[in-house]
Tab-separated table of C-alpha atoms and ligand atoms in Angstrom:
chain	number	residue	atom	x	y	z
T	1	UNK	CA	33.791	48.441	-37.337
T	2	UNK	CA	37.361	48.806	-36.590
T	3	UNK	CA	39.669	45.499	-36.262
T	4	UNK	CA	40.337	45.395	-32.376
T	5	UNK	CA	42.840	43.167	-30.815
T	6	UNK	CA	41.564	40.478	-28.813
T	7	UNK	CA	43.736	37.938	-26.799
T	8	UNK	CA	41.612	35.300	-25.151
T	9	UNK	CA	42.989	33.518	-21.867
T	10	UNK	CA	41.507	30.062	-21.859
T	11	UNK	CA	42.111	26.395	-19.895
T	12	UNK	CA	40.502	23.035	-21.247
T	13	UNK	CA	37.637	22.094	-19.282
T	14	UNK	CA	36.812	25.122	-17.621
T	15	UNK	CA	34.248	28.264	-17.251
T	16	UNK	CA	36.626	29.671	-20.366
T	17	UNK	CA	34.357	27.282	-22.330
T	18	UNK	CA	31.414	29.471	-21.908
T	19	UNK	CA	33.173	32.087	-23.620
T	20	UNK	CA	34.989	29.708	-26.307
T	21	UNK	CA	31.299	28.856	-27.547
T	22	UNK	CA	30.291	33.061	-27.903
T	23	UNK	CA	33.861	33.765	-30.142
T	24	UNK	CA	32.979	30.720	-32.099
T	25	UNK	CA	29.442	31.776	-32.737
T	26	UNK	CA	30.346	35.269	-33.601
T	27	UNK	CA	32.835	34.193	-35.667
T	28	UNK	CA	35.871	36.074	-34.396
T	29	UNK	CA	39.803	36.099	-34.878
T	30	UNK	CA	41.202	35.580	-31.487
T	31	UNK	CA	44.817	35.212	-30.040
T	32	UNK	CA	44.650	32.471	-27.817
T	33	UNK	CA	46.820	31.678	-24.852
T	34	UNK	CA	46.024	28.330	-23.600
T	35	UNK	CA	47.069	28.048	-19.631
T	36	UNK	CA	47.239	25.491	-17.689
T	37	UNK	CA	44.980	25.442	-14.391
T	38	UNK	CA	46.873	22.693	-12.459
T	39	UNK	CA	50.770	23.902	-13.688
T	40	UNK	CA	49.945	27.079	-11.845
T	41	UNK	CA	49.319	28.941	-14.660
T	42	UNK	CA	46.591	31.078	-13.766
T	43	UNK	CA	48.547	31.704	-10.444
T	44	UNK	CA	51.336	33.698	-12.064
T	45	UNK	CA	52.419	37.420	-11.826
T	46	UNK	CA	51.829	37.772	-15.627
T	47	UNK	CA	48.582	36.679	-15.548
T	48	UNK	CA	47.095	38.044	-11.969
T	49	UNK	CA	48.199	41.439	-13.972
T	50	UNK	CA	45.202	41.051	-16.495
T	51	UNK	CA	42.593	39.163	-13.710
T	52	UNK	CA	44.261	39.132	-10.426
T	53	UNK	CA	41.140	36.466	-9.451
T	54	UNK	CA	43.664	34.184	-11.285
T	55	UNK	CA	41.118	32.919	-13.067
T	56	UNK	CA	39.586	32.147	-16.799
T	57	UNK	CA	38.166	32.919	-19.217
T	58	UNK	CA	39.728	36.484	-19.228
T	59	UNK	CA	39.910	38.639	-22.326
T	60	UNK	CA	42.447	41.681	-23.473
T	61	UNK	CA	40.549	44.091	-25.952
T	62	UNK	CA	42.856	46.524	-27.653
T	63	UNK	CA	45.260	46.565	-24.256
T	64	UNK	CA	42.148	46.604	-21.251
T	65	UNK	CA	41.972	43.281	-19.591
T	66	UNK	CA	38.495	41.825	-18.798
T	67	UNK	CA	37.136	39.149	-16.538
T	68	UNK	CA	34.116	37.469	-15.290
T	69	UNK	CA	32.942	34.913	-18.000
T	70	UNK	CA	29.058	37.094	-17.952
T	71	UNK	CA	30.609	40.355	-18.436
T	72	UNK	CA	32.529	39.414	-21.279
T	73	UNK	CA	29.732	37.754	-23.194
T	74	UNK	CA	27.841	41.211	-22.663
T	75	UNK	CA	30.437	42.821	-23.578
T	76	UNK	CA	31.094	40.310	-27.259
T	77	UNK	CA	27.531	40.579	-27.293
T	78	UNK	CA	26.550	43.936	-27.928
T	79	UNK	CA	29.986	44.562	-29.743
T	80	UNK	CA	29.579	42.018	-32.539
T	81	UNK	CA	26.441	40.326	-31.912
T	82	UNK	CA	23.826	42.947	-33.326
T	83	UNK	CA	24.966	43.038	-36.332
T	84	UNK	CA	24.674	38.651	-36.439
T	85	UNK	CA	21.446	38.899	-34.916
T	86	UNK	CA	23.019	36.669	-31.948
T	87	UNK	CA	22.514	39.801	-29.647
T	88	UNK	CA	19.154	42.062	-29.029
T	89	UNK	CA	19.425	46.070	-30.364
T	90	UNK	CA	19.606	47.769	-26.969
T	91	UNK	CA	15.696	47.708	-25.082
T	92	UNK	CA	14.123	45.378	-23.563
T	93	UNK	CA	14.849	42.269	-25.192
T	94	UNK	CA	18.137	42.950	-24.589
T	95	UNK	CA	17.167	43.203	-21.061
T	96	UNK	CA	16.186	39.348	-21.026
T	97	UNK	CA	18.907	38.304	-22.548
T	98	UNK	CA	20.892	39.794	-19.833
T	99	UNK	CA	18.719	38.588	-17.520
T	100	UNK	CA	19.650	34.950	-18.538
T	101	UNK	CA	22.590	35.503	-18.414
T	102	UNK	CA	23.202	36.934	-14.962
T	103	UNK	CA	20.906	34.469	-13.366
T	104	UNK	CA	23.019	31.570	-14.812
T	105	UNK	CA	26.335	33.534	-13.247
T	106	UNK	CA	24.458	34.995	-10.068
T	107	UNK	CA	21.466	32.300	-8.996
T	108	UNK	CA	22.689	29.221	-11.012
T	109	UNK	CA	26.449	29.485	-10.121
T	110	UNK	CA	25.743	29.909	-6.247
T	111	UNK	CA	23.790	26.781	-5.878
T	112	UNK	CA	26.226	24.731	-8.241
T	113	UNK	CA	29.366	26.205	-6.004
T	114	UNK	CA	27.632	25.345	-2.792
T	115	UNK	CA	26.785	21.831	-4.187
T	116	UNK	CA	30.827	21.210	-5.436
T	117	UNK	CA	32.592	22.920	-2.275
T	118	UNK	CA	30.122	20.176	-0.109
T	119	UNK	CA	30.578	17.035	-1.931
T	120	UNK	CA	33.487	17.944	-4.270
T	121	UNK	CA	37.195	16.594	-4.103
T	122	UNK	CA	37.990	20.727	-4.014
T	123	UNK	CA	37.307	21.166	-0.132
T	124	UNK	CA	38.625	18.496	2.410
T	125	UNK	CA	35.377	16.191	4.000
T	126	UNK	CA	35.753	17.633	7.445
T	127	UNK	CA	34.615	21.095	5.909
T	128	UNK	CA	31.842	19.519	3.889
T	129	UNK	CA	28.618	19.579	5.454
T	130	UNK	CA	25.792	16.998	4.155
T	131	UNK	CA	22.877	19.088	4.787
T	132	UNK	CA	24.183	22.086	2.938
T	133	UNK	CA	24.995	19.738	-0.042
T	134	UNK	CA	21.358	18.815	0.556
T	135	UNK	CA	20.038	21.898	0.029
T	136	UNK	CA	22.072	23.116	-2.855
T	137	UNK	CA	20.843	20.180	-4.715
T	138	UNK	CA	17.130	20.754	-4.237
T	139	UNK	CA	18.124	24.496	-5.450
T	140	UNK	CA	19.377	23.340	-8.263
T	141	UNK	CA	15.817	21.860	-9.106
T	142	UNK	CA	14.266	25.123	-8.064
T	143	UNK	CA	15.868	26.633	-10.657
T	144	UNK	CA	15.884	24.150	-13.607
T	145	UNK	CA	11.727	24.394	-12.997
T	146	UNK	CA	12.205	28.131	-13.350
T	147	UNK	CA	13.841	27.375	-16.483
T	148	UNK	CA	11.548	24.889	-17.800
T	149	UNK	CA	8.741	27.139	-16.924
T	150	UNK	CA	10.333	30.087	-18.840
T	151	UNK	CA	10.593	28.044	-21.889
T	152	UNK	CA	7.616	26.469	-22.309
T	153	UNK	CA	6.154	26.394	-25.879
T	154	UNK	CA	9.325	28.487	-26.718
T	155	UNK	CA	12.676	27.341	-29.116
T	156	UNK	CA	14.559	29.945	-27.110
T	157	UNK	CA	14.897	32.434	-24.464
T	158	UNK	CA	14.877	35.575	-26.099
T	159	UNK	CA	11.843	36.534	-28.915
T	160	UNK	CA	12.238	32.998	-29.330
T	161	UNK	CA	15.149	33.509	-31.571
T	162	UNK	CA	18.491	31.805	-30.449
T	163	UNK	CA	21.114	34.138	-28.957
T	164	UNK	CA	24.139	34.100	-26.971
T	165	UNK	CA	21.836	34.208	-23.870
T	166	UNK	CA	21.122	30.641	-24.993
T	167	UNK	CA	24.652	29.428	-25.963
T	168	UNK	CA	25.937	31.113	-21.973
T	169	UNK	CA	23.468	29.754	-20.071
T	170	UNK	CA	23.167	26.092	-21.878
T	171	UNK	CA	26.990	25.760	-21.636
T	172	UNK	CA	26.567	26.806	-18.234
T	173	UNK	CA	24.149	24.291	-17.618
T	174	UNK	CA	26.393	21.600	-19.133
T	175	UNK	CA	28.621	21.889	-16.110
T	176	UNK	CA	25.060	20.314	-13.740
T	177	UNK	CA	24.640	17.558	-16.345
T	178	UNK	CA	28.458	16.806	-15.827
T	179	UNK	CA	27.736	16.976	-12.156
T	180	UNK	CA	24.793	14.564	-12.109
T	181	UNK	CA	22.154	16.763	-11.228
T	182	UNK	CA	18.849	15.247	-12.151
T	183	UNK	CA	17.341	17.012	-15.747
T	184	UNK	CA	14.451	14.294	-16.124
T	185	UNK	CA	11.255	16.332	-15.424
T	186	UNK	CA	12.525	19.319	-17.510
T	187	UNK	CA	11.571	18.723	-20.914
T	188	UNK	CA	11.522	22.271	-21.805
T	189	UNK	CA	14.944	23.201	-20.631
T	190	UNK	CA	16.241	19.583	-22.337
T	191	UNK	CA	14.853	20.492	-25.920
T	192	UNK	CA	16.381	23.259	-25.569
T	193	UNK	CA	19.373	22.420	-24.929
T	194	UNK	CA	19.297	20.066	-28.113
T	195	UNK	CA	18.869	22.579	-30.004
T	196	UNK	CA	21.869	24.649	-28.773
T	197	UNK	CA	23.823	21.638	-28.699
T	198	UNK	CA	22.812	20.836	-32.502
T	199	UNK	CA	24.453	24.366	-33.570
T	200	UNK	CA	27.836	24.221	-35.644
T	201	UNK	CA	29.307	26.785	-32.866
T	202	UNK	CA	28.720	24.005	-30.210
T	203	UNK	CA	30.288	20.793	-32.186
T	204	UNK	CA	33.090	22.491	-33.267
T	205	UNK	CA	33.713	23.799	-29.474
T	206	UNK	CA	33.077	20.347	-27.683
T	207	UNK	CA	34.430	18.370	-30.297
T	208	UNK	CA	36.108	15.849	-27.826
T	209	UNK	CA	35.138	17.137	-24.456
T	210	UNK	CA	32.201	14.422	-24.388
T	211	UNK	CA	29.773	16.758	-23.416
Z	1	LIG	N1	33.057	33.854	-12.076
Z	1	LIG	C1	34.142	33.477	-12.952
Z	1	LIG	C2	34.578	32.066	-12.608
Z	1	LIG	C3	35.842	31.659	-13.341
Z	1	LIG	C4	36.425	30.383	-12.756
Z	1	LIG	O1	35.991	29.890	-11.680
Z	1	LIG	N2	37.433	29.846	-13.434
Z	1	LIG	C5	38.134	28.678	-12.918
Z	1	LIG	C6	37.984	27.486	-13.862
Z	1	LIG	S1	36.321	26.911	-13.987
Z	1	LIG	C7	39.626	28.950	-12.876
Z	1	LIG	O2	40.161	29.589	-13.756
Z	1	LIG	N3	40.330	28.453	-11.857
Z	1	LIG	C8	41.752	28.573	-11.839
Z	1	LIG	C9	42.302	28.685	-10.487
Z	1	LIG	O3	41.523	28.748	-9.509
Z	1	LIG	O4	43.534	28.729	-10.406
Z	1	LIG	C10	33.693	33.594	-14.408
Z	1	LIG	O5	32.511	33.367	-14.691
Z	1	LIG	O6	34.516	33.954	-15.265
């Protein structure tokens, strides 16, 4: 495959870690422009050029800028993952594994948002609203049991084989464990995550973050 250019827009401690953990596992040479989320960085004409969300992760392939952390591990994915067996051949395990992944970014995110923006420092208390927080939380369960369920006398989502499916969604899922949300009756989904946490890629990535 030709040598593409790749310039990866990151922050410490942010969604961009999602996608730090898929370059690392694939094993790719990156340019990497750290910004910084609370100097404005992400705020600036530069950068609102390539993702005018003014967010990371975002990515520049060969000159097109991408966003959306899911869209650019799909995109990694079927790219250079085949070929490392860290991505399904197009069909219907592929299908899962973008299942995963858009349920973590879709159904996951939306109840973890809705948690944060009620009982976060991000939104001032007289906007926060006790009942919604409430009710976030107890989707939260909902979904790890959904999870669990999914990976019951299973190593990993997928064929059982480990994928980038597993290393998105578990890094996803780091950001609940950060947040306190209570992983005790999901023994399935903690395993699991053991075992993507135990990877090289993983280490290496969260060497330091305490995670
Ligand atoms: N849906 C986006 C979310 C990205 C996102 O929320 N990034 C945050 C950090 S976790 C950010 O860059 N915030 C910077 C800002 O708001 O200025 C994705 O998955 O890529």
């Amino acid at each position: 495959m030709r040598a593409m250019s790749i310039t990866f827009y990151t922050a410490p401690m942010s969604t961009a870690s999602v996608t730090e953990l898929v370059i690392e596992e694939l094993g790719l040479h990156v340019e990497r422009v750290v910004l910084d989320i609370k100097a404005g960085d992400t705020k600036k004409p530069e950068f609102l050029k390539l993702n005018p969300n003014g967010k990371v992760p975002a990515l520049v392939v060969d000159g097109t800028p991408l966003f959306e952390s899911s869209a650019i591990t799909l995109y990694l994915g079927e790219t250079y993952g085949v070929a490392k067996t860290l991505w399904p051949a197009p069909g219907l395990h592929r299908a899962e594994a973008m299942k995963w992944v858009m349920w973590g970014a879709v159904t996951v995110t939306q109840s973890a948002y809705r948690y944060g923006q009620n009982t976060g420092p991000w939104t001032p208390a007289d906007q926060q609203n006790a009942k919604a927080a409430e009710a976030a939380k107890q989707e939260i369960q909902d979904h790890l049991a959904i999870l669990n369920n999914a990976l019951a006398g299973k190593n990993y989502l997928v064929a059982n084989e480990y994928t980038l499916a597993d290393a998105h969604l578990n890094s996803l899922l780091t950001w609940l464990r950060f947040m306190k949300h209570d992983f005790s009756k999901y023994t399935n989904v903690n395993a699991w995550s053991e075992r993507c946490m135990a990877r090289p890629a993983f280490k290496k990535v969260n060497a330091g973050a305490g995670m």
